[in-house]
Amino acid sequence: MTPPPDTVHAEAPARSDRAGRFARDLAALKIPDPATARNTLWLRTGAVLMLAGLCLGALTYPLAHASDNPLAQRDALAIGITGVVCAVVGGALYLRYSLTGFLRFWLARQAYDLSTLGDRLAAAPGPAAPADPSAVLATAEGEPNHGATSPASR
């Protein structure tokens, strides 16, 4: 079922206004752009290290098994372990810098949503006061009132 045509046009300006306000608030927070050169450099460095480590490990396996010379085997094993270390470090760098942009935006979005919620709650009227203050006193003290309406009747 499609909404009536008058509500579709009424929601579109509200959404664009909200998105514009979010973009202005995000700019006011002065959060650096996640596509900066340094973050991109570290992201690419992590990817290159990860691929280099995988290639080193794949190339040194046959070298270690093709020779009967223990010295050549140890050299190949050392290069293979270096490849594993490169792959782990590259994977950690890649994961860290690929998640940074997402988490930065997520944190800004959470701060904006909490700010909006706080503004709405501050503008909303508070809860109504109870008619009998003694009922609040009895329940606040943690004692059952057993139907009594005031502390004097206990």
Coordinates of C-alpha atoms in Angstrom, one line a residue:
M1 CA 0.0 0.0 0.0
T2 CA 1.4 3.4 -1.0
P3 CA 1.1 6.4 1.3
P4 CA -1.1 9.3 0.2
P5 CA 0.6 11.7 -2.1
D6 CA 0.5 14.6 0.4
T7 CA 2.5 12.7 3.0
V8 CA 5.2 11.7 0.5
H9 CA 6.0 15.3 -0.3
A10 CA 5.8 16.3 3.3
E11 CA 8.4 13.7 4.4
A12 CA 11.0 14.5 1.7
P13 CA 11.9 18.0 2.9
A14 CA 12.0 16.7 6.5
R15 CA 14.5 14.0 5.5
S16 CA 16.7 16.4 3.5
D17 CA 16.6 18.9 6.3
R18 CA 17.6 16.2 8.8
A19 CA 20.4 15.0 6.5
G20 CA 21.6 18.6 6.0
R21 CA 21.6 19.2 9.7
F22 CA 23.5 16.0 10.3
A23 CA 26.1 17.1 7.7
R24 CA 26.5 20.5 9.3
D25 CA 26.8 18.9 12.8
L26 CA 29.4 16.5 11.5
A27 CA 31.4 19.3 10.0
A28 CA 31.2 21.2 13.3
L29 CA 32.7 18.2 15.1
K30 CA 35.8 18.7 13.0
I31 CA 36.3 15.0 12.5
P32 CA 39.0 14.4 9.9
D33 CA 38.1 12.9 6.6
P34 CA 38.7 9.2 6.6
A35 CA 40.1 9.4 3.1
T36 CA 43.2 11.3 4.1
A37 CA 46.5 10.4 2.5
R38 CA 48.1 9.0 5.6
N39 CA 45.3 6.6 6.3
T40 CA 45.2 5.5 2.7
L41 CA 49.0 4.9 2.7
W42 CA 48.8 2.7 5.8
L43 CA 45.8 0.8 4.4
R44 CA 47.7 0.1 1.2
T45 CA 50.9 -0.7 3.1
G46 CA 49.0 -3.3 5.1
A47 CA 47.5 -4.8 2.0
V48 CA 50.9 -5.0 0.3
L49 CA 52.6 -6.6 3.4
M50 CA 49.8 -9.1 3.6
L51 CA 50.2 -10.1 0.0
A52 CA 54.0 -10.1 0.2
G53 CA 53.8 -12.4 3.2
L54 CA 51.5 -14.8 1.5
C55 CA 53.8 -14.9 -1.6
L56 CA 56.9 -15.4 0.5
G57 CA 55.3 -18.2 2.4
A58 CA 54.1 -19.9 -0.8
L59 CA 57.5 -19.5 -2.6
T60 CA 59.6 -20.8 0.3
Y61 CA 57.7 -23.9 0.9
P62 CA 59.0 -25.7 -2.2
L63 CA 62.5 -24.3 -1.5
A64 CA 62.6 -25.9 1.9
H65 CA 61.4 -29.2 0.7
A66 CA 63.4 -29.4 -2.6
S67 CA 66.8 -29.4 -1.0
D68 CA 68.7 -32.0 1.1
N69 CA 71.1 -29.3 2.3
P70 CA 70.1 -28.3 5.9
L71 CA 71.6 -24.9 5.5
A72 CA 69.4 -24.1 2.4
Q73 CA 66.4 -25.5 4.2
R74 CA 67.0 -23.2 7.2
D75 CA 67.4 -20.2 5.0
A76 CA 64.1 -21.0 3.3
L77 CA 62.4 -21.5 6.7
A78 CA 63.7 -18.2 7.9
I79 CA 62.3 -16.5 4.8
G80 CA 59.0 -18.3 5.2
I81 CA 58.7 -17.2 8.9
T82 CA 59.4 -13.6 7.8
G83 CA 56.6 -14.0 5.3
V84 CA 54.2 -15.1 8.0
V85 CA 55.2 -12.2 10.2
C86 CA 54.7 -9.8 7.2
A87 CA 51.2 -11.3 6.6
V88 CA 50.2 -11.0 10.2
V89 CA 51.4 -7.4 10.5
G90 CA 49.9 -6.5 7.1
G91 CA 46.6 -8.0 8.1
A92 CA 46.6 -6.1 11.4
L93 CA 47.4 -2.8 9.6
Y94 CA 44.8 -3.4 6.9
L95 CA 42.1 -4.3 9.5
R96 CA 42.9 -1.3 11.7
Y97 CA 42.8 1.3 9.0
S98 CA 39.8 -0.2 7.1
L99 CA 37.7 -0.1 10.3
T100 CA 38.8 3.4 11.3
G101 CA 36.7 5.2 8.7
F102 CA 33.6 3.1 9.5
L103 CA 34.0 3.5 13.3
R104 CA 34.7 7.2 13.1
F105 CA 31.4 7.7 11.1
W106 CA 29.6 5.4 13.5
L107 CA 30.8 7.3 16.6
A108 CA 29.7 10.6 15.0
R109 CA 26.3 9.2 14.1
Q110 CA 25.8 7.9 17.7
A111 CA 26.8 11.3 19.1
Y112 CA 24.3 13.0 16.8
D113 CA 21.5 10.6 17.6
L114 CA 22.1 10.9 21.3
S115 CA 22.1 14.7 21.0
T116 CA 18.9 14.6 19.1
L117 CA 17.3 12.3 21.7
G118 CA 18.5 14.5 24.5
D119 CA 17.0 17.6 22.8
R120 CA 13.7 15.7 22.4
L121 CA 13.6 14.5 26.0
A122 CA 14.4 18.0 27.3
A123 CA 11.6 19.4 25.3
A124 CA 9.1 16.8 26.4
P125 CA 7.0 17.4 29.5
G126 CA 8.0 15.5 32.6
P127 CA 6.0 12.7 34.3
A128 CA 2.9 13.7 36.2
A129 CA 3.2 14.0 40.0
P130 CA 1.2 11.4 42.0
A131 CA -1.9 12.7 43.7
D132 CA -0.9 11.2 47.1
P133 CA 2.7 12.0 48.2
S134 CA 2.5 9.5 51.1
A135 CA 2.2 6.6 48.6
V136 CA 5.5 7.6 47.0
L137 CA 7.1 7.9 50.5
A138 CA 5.9 4.4 51.5
T139 CA 7.2 2.8 48.3
A140 CA 10.4 4.8 48.4
E141 CA 11.2 3.5 51.9
G142 CA 10.9 0.0 50.7
E143 CA 8.2 -0.9 53.2
P144 CA 4.9 -2.5 52.2
N145 CA 2.0 -0.2 53.0
H146 CA -0.6 -3.0 53.2
G147 CA -3.3 -0.8 51.9
A148 CA -2.5 2.1 54.2
T149 CA -2.7 5.5 52.6
S150 CA -0.6 7.5 55.0
P151 CA 2.3 6.9 57.3
A152 CA 0.1 7.9 60.4
S153 CA -2.3 5.0 59.9
R154 CA 0.3 2.4 60.4

